[in-house]
Short mmCIF file of C-alpha atoms (C1' of nucleotides) in Angstrom, two decimals:
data_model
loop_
_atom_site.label_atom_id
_atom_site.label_comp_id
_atom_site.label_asym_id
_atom_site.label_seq_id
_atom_site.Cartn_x
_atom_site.Cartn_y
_atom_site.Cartn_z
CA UNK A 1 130.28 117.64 3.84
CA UNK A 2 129.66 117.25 7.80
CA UNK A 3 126.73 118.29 9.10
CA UNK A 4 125.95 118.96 12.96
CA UNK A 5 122.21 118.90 13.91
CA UNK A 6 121.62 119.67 17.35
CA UNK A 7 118.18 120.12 19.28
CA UNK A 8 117.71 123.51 20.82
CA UNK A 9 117.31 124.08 24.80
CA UNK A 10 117.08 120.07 24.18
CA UNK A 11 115.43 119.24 27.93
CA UNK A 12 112.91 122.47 27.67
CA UNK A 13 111.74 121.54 24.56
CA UNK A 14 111.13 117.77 25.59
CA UNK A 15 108.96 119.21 28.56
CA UNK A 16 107.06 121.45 26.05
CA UNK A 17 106.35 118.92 24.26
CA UNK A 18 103.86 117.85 26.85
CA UNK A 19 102.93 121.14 28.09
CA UNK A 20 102.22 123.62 25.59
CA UNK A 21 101.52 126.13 27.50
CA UNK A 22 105.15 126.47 28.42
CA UNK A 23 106.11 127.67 25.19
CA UNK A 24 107.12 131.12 25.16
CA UNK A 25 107.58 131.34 28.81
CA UNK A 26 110.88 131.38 30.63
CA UNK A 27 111.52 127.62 31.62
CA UNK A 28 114.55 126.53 33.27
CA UNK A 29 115.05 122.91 33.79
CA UNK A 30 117.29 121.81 37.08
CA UNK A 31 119.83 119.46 37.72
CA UNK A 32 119.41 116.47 40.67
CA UNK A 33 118.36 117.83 43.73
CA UNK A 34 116.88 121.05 42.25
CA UNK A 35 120.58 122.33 42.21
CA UNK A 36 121.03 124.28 39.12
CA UNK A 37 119.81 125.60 36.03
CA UNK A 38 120.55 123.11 33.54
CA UNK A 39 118.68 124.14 30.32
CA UNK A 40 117.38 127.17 29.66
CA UNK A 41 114.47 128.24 27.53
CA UNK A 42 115.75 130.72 24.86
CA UNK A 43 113.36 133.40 27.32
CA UNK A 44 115.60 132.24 30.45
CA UNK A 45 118.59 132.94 28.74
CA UNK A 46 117.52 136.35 27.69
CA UNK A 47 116.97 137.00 31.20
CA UNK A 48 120.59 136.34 31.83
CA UNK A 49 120.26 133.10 33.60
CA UNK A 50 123.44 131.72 32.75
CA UNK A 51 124.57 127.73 32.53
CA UNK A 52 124.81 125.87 35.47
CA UNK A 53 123.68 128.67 38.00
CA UNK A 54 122.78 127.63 41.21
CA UNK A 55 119.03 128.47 41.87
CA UNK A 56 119.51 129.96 45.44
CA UNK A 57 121.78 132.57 43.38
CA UNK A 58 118.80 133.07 40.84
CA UNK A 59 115.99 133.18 42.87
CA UNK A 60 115.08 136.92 42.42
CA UNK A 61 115.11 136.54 38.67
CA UNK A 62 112.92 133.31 39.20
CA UNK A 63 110.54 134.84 41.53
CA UNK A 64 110.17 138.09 39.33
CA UNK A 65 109.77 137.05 35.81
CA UNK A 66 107.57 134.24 36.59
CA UNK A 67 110.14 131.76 35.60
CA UNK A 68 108.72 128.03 35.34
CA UNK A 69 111.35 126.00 37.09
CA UNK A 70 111.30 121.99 36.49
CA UNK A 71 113.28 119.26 38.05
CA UNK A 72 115.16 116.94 35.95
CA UNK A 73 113.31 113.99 34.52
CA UNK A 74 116.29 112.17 32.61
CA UNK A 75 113.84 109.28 31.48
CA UNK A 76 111.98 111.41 29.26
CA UNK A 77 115.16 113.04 27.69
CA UNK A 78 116.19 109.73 27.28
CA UNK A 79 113.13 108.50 25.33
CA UNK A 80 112.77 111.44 23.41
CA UNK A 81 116.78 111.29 22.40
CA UNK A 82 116.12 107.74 21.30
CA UNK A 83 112.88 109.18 19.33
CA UNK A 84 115.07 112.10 17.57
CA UNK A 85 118.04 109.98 16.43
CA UNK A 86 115.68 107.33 15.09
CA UNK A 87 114.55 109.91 12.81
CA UNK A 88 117.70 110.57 11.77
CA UNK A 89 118.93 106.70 11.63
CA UNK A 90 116.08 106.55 9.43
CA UNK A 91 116.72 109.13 7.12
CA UNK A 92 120.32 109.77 6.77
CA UNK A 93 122.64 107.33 6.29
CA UNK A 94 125.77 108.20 8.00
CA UNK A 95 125.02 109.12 11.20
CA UNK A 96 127.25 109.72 14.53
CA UNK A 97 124.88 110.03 17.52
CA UNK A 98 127.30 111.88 19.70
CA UNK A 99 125.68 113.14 22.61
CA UNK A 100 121.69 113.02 23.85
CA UNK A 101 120.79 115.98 21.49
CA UNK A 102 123.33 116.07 19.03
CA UNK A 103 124.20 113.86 15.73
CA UNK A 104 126.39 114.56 13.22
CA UNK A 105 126.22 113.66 9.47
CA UNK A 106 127.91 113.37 6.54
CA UNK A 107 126.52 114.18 3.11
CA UNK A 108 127.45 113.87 -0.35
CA UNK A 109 129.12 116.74 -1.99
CA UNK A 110 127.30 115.87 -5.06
CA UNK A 111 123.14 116.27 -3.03
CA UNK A 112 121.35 119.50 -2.15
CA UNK A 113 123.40 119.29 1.48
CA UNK A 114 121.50 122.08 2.72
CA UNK A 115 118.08 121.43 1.45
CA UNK A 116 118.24 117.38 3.00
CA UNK A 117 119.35 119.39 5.93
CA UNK A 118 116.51 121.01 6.58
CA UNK A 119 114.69 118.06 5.50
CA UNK A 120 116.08 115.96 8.30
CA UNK A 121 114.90 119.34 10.63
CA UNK A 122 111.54 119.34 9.32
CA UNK A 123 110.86 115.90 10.30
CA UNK A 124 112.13 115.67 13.36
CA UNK A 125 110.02 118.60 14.77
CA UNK A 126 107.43 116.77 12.76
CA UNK A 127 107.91 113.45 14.77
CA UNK A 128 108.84 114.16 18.16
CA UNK A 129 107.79 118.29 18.49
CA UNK A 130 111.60 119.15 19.13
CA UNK A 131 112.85 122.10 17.45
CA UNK A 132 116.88 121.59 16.33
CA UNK A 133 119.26 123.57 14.56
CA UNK A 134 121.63 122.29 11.70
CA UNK A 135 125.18 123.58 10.56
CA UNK A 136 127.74 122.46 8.22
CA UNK A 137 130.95 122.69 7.61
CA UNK A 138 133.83 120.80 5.56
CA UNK A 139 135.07 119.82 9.03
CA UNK A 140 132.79 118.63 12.51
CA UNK A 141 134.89 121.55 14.23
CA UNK A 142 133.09 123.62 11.80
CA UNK A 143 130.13 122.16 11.54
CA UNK A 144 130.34 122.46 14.90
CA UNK A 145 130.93 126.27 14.63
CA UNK A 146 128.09 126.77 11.83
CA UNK A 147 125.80 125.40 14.37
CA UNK A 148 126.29 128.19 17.11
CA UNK A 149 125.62 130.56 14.30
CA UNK A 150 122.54 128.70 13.21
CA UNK A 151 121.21 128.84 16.71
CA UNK A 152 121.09 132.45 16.68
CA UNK A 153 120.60 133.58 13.27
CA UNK A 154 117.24 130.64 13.43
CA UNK A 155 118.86 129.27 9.76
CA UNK A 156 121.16 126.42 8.15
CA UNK A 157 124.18 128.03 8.37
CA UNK A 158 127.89 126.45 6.60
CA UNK A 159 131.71 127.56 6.80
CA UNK A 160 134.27 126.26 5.03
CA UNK A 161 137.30 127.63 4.84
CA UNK A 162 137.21 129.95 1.50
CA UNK A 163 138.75 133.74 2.46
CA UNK A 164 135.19 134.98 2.26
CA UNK A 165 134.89 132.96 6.01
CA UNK A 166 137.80 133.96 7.38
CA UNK A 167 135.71 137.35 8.44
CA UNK A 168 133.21 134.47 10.04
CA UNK A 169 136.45 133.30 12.16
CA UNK A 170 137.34 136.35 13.02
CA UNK A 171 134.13 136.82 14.96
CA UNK A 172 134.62 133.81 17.01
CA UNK A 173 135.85 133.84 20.56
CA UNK A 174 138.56 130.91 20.43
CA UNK A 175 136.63 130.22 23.66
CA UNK A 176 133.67 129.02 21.59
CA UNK A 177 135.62 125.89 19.79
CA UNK A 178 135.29 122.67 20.46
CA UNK A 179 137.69 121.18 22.48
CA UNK A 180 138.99 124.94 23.57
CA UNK A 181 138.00 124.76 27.52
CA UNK A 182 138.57 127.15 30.24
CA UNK A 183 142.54 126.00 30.32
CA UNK A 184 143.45 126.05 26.99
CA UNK A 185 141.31 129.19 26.52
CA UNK A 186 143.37 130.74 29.05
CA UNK A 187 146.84 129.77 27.97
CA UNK A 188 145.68 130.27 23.99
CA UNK A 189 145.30 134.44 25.09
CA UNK A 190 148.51 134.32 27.23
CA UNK A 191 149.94 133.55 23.58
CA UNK A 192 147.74 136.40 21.46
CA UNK A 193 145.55 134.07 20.33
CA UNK A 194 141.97 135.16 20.82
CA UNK A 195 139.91 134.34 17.54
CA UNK A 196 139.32 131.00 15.72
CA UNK A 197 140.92 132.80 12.90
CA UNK A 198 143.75 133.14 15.29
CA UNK A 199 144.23 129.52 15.84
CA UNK A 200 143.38 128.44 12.36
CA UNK A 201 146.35 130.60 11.61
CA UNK A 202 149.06 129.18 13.91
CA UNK A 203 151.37 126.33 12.89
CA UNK A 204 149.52 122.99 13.27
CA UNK A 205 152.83 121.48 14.72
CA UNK A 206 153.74 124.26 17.29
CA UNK A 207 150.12 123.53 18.60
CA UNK A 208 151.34 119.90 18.81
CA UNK A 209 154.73 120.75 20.12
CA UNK A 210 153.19 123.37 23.24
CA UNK A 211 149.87 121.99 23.67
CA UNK A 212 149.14 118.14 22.37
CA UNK A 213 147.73 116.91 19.37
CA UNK A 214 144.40 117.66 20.20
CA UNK A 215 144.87 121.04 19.87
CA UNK A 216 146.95 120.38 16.56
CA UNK A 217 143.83 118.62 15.34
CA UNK A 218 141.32 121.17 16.12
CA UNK A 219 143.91 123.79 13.98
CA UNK A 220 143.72 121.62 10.83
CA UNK A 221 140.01 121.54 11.13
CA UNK A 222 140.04 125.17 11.44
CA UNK A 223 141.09 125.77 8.10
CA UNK A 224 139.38 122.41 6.30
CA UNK A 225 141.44 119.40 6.67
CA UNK A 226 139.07 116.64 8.45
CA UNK A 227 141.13 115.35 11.42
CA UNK A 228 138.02 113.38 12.84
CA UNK A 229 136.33 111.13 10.33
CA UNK A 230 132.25 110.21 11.59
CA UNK A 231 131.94 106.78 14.05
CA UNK A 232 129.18 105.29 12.69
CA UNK A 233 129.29 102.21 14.63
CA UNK A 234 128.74 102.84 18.39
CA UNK A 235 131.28 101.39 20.50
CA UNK A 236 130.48 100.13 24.06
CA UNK A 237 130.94 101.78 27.35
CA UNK A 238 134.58 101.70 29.04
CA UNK A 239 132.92 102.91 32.07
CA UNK A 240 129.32 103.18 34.03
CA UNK A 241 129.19 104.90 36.84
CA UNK A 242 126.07 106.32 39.40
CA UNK A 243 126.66 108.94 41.67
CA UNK A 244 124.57 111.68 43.65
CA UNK A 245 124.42 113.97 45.71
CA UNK A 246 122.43 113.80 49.10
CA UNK A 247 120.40 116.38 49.74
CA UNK A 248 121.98 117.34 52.74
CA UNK A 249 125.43 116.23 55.11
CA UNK A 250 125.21 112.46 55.88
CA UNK A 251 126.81 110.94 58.39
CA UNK A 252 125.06 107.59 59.54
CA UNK A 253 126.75 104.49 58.29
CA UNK A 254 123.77 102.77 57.77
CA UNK A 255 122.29 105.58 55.17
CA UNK A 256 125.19 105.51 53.19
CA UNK A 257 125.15 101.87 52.89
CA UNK A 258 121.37 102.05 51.76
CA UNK A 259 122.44 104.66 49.06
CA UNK A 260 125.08 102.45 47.92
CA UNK A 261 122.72 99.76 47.66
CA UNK A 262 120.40 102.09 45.65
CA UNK A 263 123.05 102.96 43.35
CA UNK A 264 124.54 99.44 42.77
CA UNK A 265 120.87 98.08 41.81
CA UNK A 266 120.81 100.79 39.35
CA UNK A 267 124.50 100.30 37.90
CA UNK A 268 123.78 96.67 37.74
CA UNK A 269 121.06 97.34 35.84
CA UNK A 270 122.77 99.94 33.40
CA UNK A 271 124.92 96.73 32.85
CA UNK A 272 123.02 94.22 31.84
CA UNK A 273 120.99 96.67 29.60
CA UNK A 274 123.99 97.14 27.52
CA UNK A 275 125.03 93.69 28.01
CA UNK A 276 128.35 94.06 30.21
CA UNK A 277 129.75 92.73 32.81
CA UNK A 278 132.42 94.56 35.11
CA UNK A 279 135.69 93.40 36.95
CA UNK A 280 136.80 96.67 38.83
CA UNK A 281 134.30 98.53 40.86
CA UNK A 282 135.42 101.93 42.96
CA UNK A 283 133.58 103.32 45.14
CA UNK A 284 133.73 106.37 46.84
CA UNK A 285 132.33 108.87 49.40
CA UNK A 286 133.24 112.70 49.46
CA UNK A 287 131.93 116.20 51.64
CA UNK A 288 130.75 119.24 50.06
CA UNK A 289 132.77 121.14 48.49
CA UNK A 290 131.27 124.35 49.68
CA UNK A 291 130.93 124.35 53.03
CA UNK A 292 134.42 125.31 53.97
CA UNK A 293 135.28 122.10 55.09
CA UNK A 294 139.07 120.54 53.89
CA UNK A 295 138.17 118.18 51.47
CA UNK A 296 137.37 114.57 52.20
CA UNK A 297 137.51 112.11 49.36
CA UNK A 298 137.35 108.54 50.49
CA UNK A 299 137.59 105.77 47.85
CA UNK A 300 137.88 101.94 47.02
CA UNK A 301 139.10 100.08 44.67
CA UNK A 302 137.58 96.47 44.17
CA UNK A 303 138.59 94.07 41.58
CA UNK A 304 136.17 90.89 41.45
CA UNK A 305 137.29 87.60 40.99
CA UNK A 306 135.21 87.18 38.09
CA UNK A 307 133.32 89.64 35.65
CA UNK A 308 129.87 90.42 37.04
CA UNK A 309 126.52 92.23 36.47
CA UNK A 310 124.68 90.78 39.13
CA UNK A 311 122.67 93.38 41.55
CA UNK A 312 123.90 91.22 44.64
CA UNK A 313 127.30 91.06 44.25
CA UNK A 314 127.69 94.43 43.62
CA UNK A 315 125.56 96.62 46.13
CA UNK A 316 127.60 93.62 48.44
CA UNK A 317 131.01 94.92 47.43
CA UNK A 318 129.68 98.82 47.13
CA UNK A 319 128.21 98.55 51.18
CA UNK A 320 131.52 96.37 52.01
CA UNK A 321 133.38 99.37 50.22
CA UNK A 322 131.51 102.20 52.84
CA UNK A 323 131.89 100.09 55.72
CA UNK A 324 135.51 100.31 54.84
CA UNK A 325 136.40 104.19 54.14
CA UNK A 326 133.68 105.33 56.41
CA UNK A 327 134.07 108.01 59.46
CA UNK A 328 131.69 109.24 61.66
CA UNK A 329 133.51 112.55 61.72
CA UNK A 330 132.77 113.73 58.02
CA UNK A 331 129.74 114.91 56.83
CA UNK A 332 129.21 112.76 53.74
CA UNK A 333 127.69 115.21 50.43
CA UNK A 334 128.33 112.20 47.98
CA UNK A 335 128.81 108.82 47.19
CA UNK A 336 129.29 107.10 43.74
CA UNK A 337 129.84 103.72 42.20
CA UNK A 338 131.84 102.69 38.76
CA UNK A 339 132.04 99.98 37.02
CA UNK A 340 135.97 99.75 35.46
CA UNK A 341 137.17 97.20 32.94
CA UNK A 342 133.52 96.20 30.93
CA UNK A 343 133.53 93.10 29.00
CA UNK A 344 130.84 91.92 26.80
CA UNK A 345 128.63 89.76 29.10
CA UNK A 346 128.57 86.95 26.74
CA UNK A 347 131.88 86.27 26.08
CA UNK A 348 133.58 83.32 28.34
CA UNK A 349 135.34 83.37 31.05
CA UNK A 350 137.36 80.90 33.07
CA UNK A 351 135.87 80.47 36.67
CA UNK A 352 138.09 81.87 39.50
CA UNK A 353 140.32 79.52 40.94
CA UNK A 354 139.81 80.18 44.57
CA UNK A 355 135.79 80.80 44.68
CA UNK A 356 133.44 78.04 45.39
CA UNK A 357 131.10 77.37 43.29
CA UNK A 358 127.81 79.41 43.76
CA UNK A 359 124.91 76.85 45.29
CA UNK A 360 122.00 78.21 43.09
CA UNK A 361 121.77 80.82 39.80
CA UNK A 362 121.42 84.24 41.04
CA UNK A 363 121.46 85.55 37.58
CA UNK A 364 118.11 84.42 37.75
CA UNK A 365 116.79 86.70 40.26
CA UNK A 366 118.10 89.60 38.30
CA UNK A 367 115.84 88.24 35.37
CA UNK A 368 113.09 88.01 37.18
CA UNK A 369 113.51 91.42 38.76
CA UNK A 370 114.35 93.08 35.57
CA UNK A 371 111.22 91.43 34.60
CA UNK A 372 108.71 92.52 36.44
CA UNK A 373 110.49 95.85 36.84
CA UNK A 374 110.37 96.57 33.03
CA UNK A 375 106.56 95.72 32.90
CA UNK A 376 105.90 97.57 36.61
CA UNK A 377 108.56 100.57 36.38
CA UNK A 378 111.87 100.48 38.04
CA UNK A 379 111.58 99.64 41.97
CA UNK A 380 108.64 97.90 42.14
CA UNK A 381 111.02 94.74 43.01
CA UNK A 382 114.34 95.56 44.76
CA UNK A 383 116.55 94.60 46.87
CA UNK A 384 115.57 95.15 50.61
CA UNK A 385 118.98 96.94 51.39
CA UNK A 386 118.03 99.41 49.24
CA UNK A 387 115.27 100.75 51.55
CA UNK A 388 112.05 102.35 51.97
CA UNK A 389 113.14 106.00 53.34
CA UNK A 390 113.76 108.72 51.01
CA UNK A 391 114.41 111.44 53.30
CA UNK A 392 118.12 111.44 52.34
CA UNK A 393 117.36 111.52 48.62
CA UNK A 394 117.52 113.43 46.37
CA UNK A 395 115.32 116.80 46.13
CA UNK A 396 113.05 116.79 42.92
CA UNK A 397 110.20 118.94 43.99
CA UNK A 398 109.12 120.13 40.70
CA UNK A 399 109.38 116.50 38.33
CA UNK A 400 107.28 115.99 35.61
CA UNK A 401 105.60 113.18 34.73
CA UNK A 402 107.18 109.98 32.46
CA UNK A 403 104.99 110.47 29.49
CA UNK A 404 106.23 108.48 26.90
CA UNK A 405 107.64 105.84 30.05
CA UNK A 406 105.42 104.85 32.43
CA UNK A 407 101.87 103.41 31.81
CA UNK A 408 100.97 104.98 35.19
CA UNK A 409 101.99 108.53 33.60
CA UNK A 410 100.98 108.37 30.54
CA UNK A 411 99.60 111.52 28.70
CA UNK A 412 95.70 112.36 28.99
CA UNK A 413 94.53 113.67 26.25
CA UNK A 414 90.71 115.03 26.53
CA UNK A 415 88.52 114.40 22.97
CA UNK A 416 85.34 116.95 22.77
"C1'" DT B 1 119.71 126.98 53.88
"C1'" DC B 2 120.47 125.89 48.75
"C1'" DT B 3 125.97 124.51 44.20
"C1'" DG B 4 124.62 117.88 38.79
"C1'" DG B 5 125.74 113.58 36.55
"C1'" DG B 6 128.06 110.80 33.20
"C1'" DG B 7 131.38 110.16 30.00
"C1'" DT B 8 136.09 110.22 26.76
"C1'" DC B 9 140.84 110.99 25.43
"C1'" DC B 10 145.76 112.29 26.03
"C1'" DT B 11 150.24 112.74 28.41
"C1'" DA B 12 154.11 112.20 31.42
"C1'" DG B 13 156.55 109.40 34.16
"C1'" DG B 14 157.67 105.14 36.38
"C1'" DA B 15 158.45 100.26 36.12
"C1'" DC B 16 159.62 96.78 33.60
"C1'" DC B 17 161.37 93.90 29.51
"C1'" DC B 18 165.34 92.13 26.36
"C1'" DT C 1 187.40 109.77 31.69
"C1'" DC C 2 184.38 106.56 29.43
"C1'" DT C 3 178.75 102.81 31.61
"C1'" DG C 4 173.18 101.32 25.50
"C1'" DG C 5 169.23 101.37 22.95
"C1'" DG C 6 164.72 100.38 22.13
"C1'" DG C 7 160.62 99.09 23.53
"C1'" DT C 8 155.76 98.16 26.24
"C1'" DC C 9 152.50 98.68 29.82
"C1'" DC C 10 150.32 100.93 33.58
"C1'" DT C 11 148.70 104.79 36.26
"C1'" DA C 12 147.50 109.31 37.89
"C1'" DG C 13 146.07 113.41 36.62
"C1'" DG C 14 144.48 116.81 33.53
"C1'" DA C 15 141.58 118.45 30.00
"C1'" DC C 16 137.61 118.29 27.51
"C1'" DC C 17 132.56 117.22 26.20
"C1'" DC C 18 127.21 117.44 26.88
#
DNA sequence: TCTGGGGTCCTAGGACCC
DNA sequence: TCTGGGGTCCTAGGACCC
């Protein structure tokens, strides 16, 4: 039996963890540069704040129901992710982390599923304060579906795929699946089908034959037959990436460049935390999609001569990458940087034939700075292309602190 | 005025091999 | 008139996820 435990309104409840007096307000929580609404209390939503809505576009709502608005603060959900799924890890043991606030399980036909279930619930709202919702199902699609239902009926919910259920399928938008997006969803009604009964019902290899055999898989799953066994061991990144959006048009060289530098000391960072090294960077710069403009997307591909995590050699390819593509006619919106082809940073590799051979470690440098960074909090030593100004940065007007992150922001906690 | 960031997987088609 | 068959690898683009 699958199981799919998934925190609720994950990055709402993380804040109200640390402010209780959020709880039972409206609290949205928005996305880099105080763009949109990307969690919603379960109060926001009832106010019809929908996923990913711009604030501008929700400002009324905001301003008239009082609604707490928060900027993003991705280290805490981070921490507190890591804090949940050791819970789990510790409790369970087949477990599939599979996204920042969502595990699945497997259980034993032959245990109380339901009652470890809510175990596992208990004590993770025990531990960390953040309230989740469990479903199960003989499949993860329909775990996956049991969950939605769990979420609003506030109980362990299961399907499997007895006729009693099929009523259960019936009520479900084929919309709501996952792996049924806005395309397929689209094309699925062009051919009748509008219910997950609907698509349990069709023939697994016509779904193969007009769609691919993703869709076949998510049929079979429909009606019981477990397509997608649980990855229990983790396996590294293909790809790291950083990107962001300015908060306004760019279109001085020398700020880009800066931002690039920004975002290759984080990205070589991100590498050697999970021990990689990259050969392929590419780079690139694009406008805004919404200003009317035609659409500019400049990019570069590097490939290094050798596999690399090291901060200088990358923000040096990154700015070499800008200096490249850039024009002083567009109005830049956003730049990124990813890291292609990851190897495991200790394997060996032969040197390059052409390079000469570096005069002193710079590896080094990156220890040091990861170092002090780790102990200090990230910036305190960086690179000196990556700059002082912020004024291009990113908007965050309404961050909360790094509670469980930063010795400098550490709760307070006031004993009478 | 203001519209996120970071990932994965699959497929079709082209280029190439013997 | 009639011109093979069976592969692999790579890439771009599309679709999806949270």
């Amino acid at each position: 039996m699958f199981a799919l435990i998934d925190c609720n309104n994950f990055f709402v409840s993380c804040e109200r963890v640390f402010r209780p007096d959020l709880e039972h307000k409206p609290v949205i929580v928005l996305s880099s540069n105080d763009g949109c609404a990307i969690a919603r209390s379960n109060e926001a939503k009832r106010l019809g704040i929908p996923m990913g809505a711009p604030l501008f576009e929700i400002r009324h709502l905001v301003k008239a129901y009082n609604v707490e608005t928060l900027s993003c603060n991705f280290e805490l959900y981070g921490d507190m992710s890591l804090r949940v799924m050791n819970v789990l890890q510790q409790n369970c043991e087949k477990v599939e982390v599979y996204s920042v606030d969502e595990a699945f399980l497997e259980f034993d036909d032959s245990i109380n599923w339901v009652q470890e279930g809510e175990r596992l619930r208990h004590l993770i709202f025990q531990y960390t304060g953040i309230p989740s919702s469990i479903g199960f199902g003989p499949t993860k699609t329909l775990a996956k579906l049991a969950n939605a239902q769990s979420k609003s009926l506030g109980i362990a919910c299961y399907i499997d795929n007895t006729p009693n259920y099929h009523n259960t399928l019936k009520a479900i938008q084929v919309s709501k699946i996952w792996g049924i997006g806005t395309n397929l969803n689209k094309s699925l009604k062009q051919q009748g089908i509008y219910t997950a009964y609907d698509l349990m019902m069709t023939d697994p290899s016509w779904a193969r034959k007009n769609y691919s055999i993703v869709v076949e898989r998510i049929v079979r799953e429909l009606s019981g037959f477990s397509c997608m066994p649980l990855t229990l061991i983790q396996e590294s990144k293909k790809s790291i990436q950083i990107t962001r959006s300015f908060s306004g048009p760019i279109k001085d060289k020398g700020i880009l460049k800066q931002a690039a530098a920004r975002y290759g000391f984080r990205l070589a960072l991100k590498l050697r935390e999970s021990s990689q090294k990259t050969t392929t960077l590419f780079v690139y710069g694009r406008n805004s999609p919404f200003r009317g403009e035609a659409p500019v997307f400049h990019q570069r591909t590097i490939v290094l001569s050798e596999p690399t995590n090291d901060t200088a050699v990358i923000i040096g390819k990154a700015q070499l990458a800008i200096e490249n593509f850039f024009d002083e006619n567009v109005a830049y919106h956003k730049i990124g940087i990813m890291a292609l082809e990851l190897r495991d940073a200790t394997a060996p590799v032969a040197k390059a034939l052409f390079e000469t051979p570096k005069p002193f470690k710079k590896a080094d440098i990156d220890k040091v700075m990861d170092t002090l960074n780790k102990r200090f909090g990230l910036g305190t030593v960086r690179p000196l292309s990556c700059g002082e100004g912020i004024e291009w940065m990113n908007k965050r007007d309404h961050k909360t602190p790094a509670y469980t992150t930063n010795w400098k922001t550490l709760v307070q906690v006031k004993a009478k």
